[in-house]
Short mmCIF file of C-alpha atoms (C1' of nucleotides) in Angstrom, two decimals:
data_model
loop_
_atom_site.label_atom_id
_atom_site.label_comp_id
_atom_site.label_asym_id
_atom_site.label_seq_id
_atom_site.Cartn_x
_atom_site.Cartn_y
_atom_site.Cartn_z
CA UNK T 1003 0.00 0.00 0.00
CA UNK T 1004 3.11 2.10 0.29
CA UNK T 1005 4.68 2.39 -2.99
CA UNK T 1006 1.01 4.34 -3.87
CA UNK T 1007 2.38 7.40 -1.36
CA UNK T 1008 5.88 6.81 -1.94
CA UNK T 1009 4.87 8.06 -6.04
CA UNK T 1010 3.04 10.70 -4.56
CA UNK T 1011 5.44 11.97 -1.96
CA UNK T 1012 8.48 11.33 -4.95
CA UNK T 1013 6.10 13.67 -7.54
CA UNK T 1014 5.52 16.63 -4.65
CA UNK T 1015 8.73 17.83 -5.94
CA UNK T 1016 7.29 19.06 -9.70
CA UNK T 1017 6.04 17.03 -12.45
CA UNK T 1018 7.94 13.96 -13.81
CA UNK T 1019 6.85 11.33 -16.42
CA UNK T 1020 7.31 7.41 -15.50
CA UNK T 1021 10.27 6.98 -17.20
CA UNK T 1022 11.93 10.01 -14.96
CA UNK T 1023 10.15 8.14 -11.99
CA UNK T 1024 11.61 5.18 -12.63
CA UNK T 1025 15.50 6.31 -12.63
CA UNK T 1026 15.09 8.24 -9.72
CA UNK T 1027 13.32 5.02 -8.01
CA UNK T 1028 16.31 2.92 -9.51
CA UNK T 1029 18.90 4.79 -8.91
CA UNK T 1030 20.28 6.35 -5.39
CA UNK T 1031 17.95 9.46 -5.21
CA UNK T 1032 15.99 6.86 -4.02
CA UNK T 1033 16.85 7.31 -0.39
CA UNK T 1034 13.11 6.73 0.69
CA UNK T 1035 12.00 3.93 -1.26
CA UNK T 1036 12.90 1.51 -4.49
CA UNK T 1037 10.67 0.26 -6.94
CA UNK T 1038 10.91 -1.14 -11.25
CA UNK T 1039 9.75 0.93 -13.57
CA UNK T 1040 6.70 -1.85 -14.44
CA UNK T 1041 5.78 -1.01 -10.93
CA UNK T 1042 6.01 2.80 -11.03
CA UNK T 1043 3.88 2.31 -14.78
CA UNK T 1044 1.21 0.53 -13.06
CA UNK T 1045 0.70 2.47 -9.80
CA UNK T 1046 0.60 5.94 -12.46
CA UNK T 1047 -1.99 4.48 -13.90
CA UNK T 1048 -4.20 3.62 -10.78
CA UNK T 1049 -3.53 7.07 -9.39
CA UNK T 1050 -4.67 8.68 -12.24
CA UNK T 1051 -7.60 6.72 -12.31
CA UNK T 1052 -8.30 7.44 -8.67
CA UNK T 1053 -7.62 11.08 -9.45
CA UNK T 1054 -4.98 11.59 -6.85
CA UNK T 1055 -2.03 12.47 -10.03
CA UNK T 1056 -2.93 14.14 -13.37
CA UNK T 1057 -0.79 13.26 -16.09
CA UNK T 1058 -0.60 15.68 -19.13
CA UNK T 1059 0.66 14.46 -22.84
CA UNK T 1060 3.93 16.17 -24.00
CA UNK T 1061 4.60 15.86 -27.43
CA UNK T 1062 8.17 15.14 -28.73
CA UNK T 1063 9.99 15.40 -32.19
CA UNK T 1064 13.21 14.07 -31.31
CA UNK T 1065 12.23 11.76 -28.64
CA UNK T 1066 9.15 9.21 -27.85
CA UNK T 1067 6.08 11.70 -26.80
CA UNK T 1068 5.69 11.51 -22.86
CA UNK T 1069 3.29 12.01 -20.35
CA UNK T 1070 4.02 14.63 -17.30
CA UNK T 1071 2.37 13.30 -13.76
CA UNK T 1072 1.86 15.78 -10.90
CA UNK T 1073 0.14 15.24 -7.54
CA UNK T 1074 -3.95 16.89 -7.42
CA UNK T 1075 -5.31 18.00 -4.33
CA UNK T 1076 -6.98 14.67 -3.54
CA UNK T 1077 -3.75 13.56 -4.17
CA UNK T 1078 -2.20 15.43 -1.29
CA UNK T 1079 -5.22 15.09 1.10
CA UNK T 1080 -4.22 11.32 0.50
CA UNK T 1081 -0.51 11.54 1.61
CA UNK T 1082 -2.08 13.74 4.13
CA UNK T 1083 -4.42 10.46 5.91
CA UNK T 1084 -0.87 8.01 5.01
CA UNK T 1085 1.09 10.37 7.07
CA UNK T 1086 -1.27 10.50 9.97
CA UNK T 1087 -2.01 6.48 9.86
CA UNK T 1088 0.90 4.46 11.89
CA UNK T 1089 3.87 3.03 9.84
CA UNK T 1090 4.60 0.00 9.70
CA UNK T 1091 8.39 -0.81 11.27
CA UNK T 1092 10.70 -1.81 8.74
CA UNK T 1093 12.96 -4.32 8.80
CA UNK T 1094 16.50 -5.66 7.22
CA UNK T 1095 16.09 -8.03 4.70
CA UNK T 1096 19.24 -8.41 2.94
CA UNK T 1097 21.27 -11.69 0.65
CA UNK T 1098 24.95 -10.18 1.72
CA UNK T 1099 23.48 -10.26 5.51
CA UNK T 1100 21.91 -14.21 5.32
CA UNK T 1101 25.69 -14.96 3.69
CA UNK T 1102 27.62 -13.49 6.39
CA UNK T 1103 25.52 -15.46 9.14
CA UNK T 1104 26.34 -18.60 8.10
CA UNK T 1105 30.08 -17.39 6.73
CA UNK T 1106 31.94 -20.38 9.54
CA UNK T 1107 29.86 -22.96 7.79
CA UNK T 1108 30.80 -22.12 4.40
CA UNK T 1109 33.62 -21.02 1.86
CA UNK T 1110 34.54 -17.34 3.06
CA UNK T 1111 36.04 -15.87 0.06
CA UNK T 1112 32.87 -15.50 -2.38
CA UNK T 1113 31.21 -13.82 0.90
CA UNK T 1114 34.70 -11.51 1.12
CA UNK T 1115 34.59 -10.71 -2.82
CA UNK T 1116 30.96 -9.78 -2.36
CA UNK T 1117 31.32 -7.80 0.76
CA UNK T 1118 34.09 -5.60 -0.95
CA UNK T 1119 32.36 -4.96 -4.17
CA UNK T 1120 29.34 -3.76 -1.89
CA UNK T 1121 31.78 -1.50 0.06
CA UNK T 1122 32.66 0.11 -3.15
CA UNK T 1123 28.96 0.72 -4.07
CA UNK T 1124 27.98 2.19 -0.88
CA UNK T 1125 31.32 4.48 -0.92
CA UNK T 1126 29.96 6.01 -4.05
CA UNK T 1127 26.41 6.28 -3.18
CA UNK T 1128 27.91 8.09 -0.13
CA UNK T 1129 29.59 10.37 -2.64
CA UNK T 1130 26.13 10.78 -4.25
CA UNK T 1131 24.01 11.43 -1.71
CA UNK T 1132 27.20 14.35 -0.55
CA UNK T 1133 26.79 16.08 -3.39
CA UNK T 1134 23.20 16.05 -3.60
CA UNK T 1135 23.08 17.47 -0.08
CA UNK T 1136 24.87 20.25 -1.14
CA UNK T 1137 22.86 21.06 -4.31
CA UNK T 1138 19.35 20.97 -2.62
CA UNK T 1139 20.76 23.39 0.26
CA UNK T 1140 22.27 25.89 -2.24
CA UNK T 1141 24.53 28.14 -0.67
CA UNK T 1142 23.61 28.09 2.71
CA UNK T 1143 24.68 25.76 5.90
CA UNK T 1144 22.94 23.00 6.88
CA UNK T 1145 21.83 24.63 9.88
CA UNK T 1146 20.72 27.77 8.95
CA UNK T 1147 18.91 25.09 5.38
CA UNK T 1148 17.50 23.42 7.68
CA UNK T 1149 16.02 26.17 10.11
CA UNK T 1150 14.29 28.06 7.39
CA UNK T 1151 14.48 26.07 4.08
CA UNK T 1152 11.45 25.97 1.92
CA UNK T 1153 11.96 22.02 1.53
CA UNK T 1154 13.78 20.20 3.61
CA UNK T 1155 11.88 16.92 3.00
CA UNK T 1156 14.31 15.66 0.24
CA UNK T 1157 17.37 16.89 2.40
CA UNK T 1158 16.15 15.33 5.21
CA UNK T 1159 15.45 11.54 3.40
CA UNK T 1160 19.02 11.74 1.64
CA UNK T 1161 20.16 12.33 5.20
CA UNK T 1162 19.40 9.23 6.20
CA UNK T 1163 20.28 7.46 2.73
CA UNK T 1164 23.64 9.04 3.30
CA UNK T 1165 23.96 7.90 7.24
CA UNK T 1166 22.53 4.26 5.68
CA UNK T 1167 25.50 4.18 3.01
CA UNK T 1168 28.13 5.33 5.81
CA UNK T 1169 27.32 2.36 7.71
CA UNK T 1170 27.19 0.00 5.18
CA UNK T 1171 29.93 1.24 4.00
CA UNK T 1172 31.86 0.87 7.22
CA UNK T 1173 30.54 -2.08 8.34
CA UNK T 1174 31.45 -4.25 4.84
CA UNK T 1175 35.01 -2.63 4.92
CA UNK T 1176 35.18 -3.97 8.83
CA UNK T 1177 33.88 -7.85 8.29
CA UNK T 1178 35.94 -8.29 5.29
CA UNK T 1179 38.92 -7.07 7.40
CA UNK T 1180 37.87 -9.38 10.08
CA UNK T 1181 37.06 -12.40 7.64
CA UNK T 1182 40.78 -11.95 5.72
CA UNK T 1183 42.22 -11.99 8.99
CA UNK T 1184 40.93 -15.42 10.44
CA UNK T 1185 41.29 -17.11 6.65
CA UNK T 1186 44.90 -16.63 7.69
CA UNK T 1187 44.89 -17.23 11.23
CA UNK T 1188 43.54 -20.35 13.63
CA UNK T 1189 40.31 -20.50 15.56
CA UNK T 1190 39.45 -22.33 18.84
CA UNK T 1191 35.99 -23.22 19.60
CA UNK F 419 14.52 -16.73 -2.99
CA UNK F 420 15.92 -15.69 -0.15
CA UNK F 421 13.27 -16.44 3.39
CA UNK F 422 14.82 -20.58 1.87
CA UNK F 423 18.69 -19.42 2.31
CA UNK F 424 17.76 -17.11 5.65
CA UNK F 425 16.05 -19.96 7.21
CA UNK F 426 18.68 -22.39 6.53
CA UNK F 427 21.32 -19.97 8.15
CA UNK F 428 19.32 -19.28 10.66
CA UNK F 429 19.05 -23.13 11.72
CA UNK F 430 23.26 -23.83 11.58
CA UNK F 431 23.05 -22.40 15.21
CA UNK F 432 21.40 -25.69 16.47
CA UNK F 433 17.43 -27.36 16.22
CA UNK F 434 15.05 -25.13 16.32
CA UNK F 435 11.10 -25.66 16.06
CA UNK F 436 8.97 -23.35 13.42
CA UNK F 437 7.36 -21.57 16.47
CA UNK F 438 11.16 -20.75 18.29
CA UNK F 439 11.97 -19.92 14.56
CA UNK F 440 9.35 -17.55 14.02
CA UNK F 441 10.06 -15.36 17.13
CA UNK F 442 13.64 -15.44 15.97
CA UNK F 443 12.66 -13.81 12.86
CA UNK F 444 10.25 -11.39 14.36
CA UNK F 445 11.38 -10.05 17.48
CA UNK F 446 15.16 -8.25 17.49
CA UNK F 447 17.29 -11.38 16.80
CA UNK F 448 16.34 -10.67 13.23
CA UNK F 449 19.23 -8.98 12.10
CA UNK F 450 19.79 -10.39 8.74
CA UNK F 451 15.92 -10.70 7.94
CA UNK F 452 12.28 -11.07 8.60
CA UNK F 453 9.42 -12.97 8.31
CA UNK F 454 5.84 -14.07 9.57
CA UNK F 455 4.85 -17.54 11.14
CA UNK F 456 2.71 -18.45 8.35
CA UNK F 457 5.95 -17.79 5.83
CA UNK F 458 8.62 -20.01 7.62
CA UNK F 459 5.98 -23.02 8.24
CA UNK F 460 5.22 -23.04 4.83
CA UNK F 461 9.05 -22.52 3.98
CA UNK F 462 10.49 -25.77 6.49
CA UNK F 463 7.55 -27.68 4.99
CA UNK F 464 9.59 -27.10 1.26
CA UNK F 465 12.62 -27.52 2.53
CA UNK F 466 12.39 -30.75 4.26
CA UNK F 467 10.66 -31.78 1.02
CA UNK F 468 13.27 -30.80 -0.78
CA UNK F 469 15.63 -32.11 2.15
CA UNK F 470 17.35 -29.42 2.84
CA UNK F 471 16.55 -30.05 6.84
CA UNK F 472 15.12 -32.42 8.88
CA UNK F 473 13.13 -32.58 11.62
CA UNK F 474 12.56 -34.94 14.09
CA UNK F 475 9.05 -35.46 16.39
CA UNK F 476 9.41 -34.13 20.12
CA UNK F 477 7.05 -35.10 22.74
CA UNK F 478 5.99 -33.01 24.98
CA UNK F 479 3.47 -33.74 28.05
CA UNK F 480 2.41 -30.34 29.51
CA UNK F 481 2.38 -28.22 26.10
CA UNK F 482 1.67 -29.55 22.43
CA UNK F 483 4.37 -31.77 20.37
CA UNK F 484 6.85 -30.09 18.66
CA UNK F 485 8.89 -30.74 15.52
CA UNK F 486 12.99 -29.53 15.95
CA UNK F 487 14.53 -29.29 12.59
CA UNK F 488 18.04 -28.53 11.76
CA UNK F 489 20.13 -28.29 8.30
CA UNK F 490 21.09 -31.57 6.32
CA UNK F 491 23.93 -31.66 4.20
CA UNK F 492 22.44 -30.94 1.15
CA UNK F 493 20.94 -27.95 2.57
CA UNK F 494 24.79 -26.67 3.60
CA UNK F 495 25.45 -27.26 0.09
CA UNK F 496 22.48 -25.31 -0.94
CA UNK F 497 23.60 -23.00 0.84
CA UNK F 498 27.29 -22.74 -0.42
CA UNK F 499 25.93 -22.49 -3.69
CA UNK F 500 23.66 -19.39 -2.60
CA UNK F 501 26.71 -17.75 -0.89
CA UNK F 502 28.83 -17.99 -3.63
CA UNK F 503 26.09 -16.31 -6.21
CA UNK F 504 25.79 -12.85 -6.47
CA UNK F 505 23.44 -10.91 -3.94
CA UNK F 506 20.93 -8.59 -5.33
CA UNK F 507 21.58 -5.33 -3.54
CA UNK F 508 19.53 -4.41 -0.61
CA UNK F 509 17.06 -0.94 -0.39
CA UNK F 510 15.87 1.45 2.13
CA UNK F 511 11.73 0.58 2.09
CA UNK F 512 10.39 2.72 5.27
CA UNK F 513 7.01 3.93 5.51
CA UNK F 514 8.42 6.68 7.72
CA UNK F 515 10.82 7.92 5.55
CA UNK F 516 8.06 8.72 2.85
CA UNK F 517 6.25 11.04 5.29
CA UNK F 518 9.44 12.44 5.99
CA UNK F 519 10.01 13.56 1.95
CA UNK F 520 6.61 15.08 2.12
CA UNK F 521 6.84 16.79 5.36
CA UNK F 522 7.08 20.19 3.71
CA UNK F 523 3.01 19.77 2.23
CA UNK F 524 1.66 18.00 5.27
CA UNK F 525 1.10 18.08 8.84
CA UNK F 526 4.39 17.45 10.26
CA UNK F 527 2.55 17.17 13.36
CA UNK F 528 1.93 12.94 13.38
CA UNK F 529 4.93 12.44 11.74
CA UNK F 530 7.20 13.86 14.48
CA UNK F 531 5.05 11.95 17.09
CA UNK F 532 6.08 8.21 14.53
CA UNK F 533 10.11 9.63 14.85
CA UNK F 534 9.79 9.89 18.51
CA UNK F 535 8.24 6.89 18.73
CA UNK F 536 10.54 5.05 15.69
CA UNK F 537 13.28 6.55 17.82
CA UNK F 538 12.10 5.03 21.06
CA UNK F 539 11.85 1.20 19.24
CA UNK F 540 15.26 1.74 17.80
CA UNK F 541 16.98 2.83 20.70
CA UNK F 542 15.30 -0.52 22.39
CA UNK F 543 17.02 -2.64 19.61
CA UNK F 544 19.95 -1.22 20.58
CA UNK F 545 19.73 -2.38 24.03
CA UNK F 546 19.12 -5.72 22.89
CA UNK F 547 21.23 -6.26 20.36
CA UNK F 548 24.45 -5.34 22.72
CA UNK F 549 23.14 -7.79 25.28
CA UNK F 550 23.26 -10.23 22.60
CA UNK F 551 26.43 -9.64 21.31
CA UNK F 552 28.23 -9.43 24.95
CA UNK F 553 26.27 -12.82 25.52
CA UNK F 554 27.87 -14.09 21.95
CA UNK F 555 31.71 -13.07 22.81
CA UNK F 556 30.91 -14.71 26.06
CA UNK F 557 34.27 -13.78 28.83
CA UNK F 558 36.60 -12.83 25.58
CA UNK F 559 36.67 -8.99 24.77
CA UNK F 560 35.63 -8.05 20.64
CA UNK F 561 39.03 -8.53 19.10
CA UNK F 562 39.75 -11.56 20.52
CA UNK F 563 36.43 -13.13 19.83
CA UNK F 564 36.49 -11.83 15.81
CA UNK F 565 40.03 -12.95 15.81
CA UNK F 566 39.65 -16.61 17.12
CA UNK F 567 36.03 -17.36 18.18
CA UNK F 568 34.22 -20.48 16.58
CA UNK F 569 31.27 -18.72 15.16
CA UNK F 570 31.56 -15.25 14.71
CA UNK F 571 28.41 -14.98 11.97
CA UNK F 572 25.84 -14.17 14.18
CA UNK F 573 27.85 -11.67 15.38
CA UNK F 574 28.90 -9.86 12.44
CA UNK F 575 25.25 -9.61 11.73
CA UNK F 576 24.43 -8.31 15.39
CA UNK F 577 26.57 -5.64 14.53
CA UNK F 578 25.28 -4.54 11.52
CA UNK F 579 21.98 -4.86 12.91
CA UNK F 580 23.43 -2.63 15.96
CA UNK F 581 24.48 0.02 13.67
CA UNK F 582 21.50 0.47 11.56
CA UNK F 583 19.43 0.76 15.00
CA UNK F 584 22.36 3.39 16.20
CA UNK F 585 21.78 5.18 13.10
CA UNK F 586 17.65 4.71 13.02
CA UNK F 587 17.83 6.28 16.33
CA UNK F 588 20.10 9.70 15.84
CA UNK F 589 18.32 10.23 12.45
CA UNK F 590 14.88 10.17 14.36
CA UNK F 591 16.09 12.36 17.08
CA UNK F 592 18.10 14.86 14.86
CA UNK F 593 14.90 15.04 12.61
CA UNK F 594 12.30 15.73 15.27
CA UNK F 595 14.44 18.52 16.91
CA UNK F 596 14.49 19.56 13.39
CA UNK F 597 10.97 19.53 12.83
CA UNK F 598 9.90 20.69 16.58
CA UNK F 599 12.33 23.76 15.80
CA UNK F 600 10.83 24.58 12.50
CA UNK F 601 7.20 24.56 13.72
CA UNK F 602 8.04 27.19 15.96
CA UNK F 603 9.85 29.63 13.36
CA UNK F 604 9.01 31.23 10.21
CA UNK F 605 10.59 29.56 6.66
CA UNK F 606 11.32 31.72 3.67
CA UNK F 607 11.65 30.56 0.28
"C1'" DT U 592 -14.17 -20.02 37.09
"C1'" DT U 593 -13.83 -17.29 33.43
"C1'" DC U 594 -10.67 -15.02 30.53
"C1'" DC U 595 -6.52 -14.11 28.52
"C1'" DC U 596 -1.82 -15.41 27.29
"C1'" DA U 597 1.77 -18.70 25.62
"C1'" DT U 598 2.86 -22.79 23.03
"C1'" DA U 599 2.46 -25.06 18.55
"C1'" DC U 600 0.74 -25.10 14.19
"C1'" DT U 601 -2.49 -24.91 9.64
"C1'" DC U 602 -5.26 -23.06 5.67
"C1'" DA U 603 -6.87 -19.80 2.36
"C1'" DA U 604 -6.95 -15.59 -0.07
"C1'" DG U 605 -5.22 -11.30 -1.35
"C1'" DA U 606 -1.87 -7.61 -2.15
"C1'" DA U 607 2.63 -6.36 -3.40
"C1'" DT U 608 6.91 -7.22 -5.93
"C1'" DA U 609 9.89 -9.31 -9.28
"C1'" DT U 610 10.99 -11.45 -13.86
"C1'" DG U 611 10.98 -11.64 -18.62
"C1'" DA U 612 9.64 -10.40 -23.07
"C1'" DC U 613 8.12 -6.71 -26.34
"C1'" DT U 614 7.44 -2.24 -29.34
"C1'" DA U 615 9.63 1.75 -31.49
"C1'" DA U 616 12.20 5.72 -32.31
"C1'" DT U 617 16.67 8.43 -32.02
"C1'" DC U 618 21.56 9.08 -30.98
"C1'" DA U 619 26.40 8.10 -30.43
"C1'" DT U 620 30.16 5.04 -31.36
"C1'" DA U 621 33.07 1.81 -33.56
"C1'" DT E 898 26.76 1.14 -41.51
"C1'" DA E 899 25.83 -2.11 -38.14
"C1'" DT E 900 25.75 -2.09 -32.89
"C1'" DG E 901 24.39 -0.80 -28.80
"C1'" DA E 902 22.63 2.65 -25.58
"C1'" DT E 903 18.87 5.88 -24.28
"C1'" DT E 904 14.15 7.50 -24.17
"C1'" DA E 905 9.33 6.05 -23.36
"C1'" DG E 906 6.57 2.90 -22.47
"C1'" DT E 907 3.27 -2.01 -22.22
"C1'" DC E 908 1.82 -6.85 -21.15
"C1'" DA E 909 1.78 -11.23 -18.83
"C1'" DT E 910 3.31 -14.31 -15.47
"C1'" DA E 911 5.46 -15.86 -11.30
"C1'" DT E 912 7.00 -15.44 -6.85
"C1'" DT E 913 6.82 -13.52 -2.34
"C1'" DC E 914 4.74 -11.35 1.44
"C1'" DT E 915 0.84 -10.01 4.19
"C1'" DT E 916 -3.77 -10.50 6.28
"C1'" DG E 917 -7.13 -12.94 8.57
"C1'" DA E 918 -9.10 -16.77 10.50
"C1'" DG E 919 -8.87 -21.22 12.91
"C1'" DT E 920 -7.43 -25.56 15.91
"C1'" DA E 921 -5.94 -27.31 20.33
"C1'" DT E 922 -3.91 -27.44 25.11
"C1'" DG E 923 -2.24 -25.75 29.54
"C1'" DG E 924 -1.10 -22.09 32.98
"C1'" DG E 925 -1.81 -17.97 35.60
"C1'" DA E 926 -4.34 -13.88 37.02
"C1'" DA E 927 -8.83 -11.46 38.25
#
DNA sequence: TTCCCATACTCAAGAATATGACTAATCATA
DNA sequence: TATGATTAGTCATATTCTTGAGTATGGGAA
């Protein structure tokens, strides 16, 4: 039921068509949620129908004509009733994690190779999310953004993508350290 | 795919019954994922078809029988092979952090109230999972146990789940001194 | 002594998500 | 001048996850 307000709260920020949706839900500026863009298709199309988006055709020489989405009224008072329901807690659910628990019963170094090549994708989502910090506060500090910002919505999401990336980051650069070391070294029970 | 591979991981750590399992994968221990009851009956069902585990009958007098199952060696196997295939990457899915992007349209007064409480449940976790890892490196301080312990899996995972609880926690406090702040003073454009 | 909670598990149905295959045009590159 | 990448989508199927309801027993509190 979430993805529904997750397109809403995503379009808030000016009008987008699904295939501009569905980068941004790909790719790291999706600090708040994920989805494919078969998903993102399908959900436009039931919020238009429900009247909570209105899409608008944009015709294109160059490129394949597209349609522009952007959140009604109903389509705010909506997010409006989400925000005030309870959330539901959220919860890990990750491969690399299900690996690493069982990592003494099994062959280490796949679980290693995979642990670095995730360090190296958090380390440049960190770099992502850094700079996009900086471009939604514009010139000022984060403080003084923050305080009296228009929008801080966004800033406040990548926040915690960026804080998410950090300690995945850390943490993957940490086990593999730890892992290397015993594949060299003796263990007791 | 994965509930198959987290439940086998889940079970190197000794026989558990679906019931023990299932508050295992709901309540805190959960670090590397989650699930419902319904999902991991269904799931031991499969994978003793498939023999992947096994479970043996227990009789009990004062409460109702119970079936302990625990990992064959085809299901380690099965489980090698998982480790050593790639993992699909892992993504943020939080109902709270879509309120948080559209804080800016709505009434930010419910969603401060979730933070505080999000903040409250995290900083619980927290509490737990350091119990659990000081009850994991038994007498032996961190380095020692990483260095030379038997099992350090489990651990690993406690950590991570540590830190993402650490950083749940700060991001929900930082953000609703934020938002309490900004209620009380005027924003410019 | 009634009621609720914990143990231990099952069945069915529905909603949400993921996978794979397709159309169709333009643009850059080799 | 093929080749692949990018823009802009659609359709169908499969898997996974969630919701809701039920069964049965024993123990403790009101």
């Amino acid at each position: 039921m979430a993805l529904k307000h997750a397109v809403l709260a995503a379009l808030l920020d000016g009008e987008y068509s699904g295939y501009q949706l569905a980068k941004a839900f790909d790719v790291g500026v999706a600090n708040f949620w994920h989805a494919l863009p078969q998903q993102l298709y399908a959900e436009l199309t039931r919020l238009e129908a429900e009247g909570l988006v209105a899409g608008r055709q944009v015709v294109q020489e160059t490129r394949p004509n597209k349609r522009l989405f952007h959140v009604t009224d109903e389509g705010l008072a909506e997010l409006e009733r989400f925000a005030a329901a309870a959330s539901r807690p959220s919860f890990i659910r990750d491969d690399l994690l299900v690996k690493v628990q069982a990592v003494d019963r099994i062959d280490a170094a796949p679980v290693i190779a995979q642990l670095t090549e995730r360090a190296r994708m958090a380390a440049a989502k960190v770099e992502i999310f850094e700079q996009l910090l900086a471009r939604l506060r514009g010139g000022l500090d984060e403080a003084e953004f923050l305080a009296h910002g228009a929008r801080v919505g966004p800033y406040l999401t990548c926040l915690r993508g960026l804080g998410f990336e950090r300690e995945t980051r850390d943490w993957c650069e940490r086990i593999t350290g730890v892992l290397r070391e015993r594949s060299g070294t003796p263990q007791h029970p």
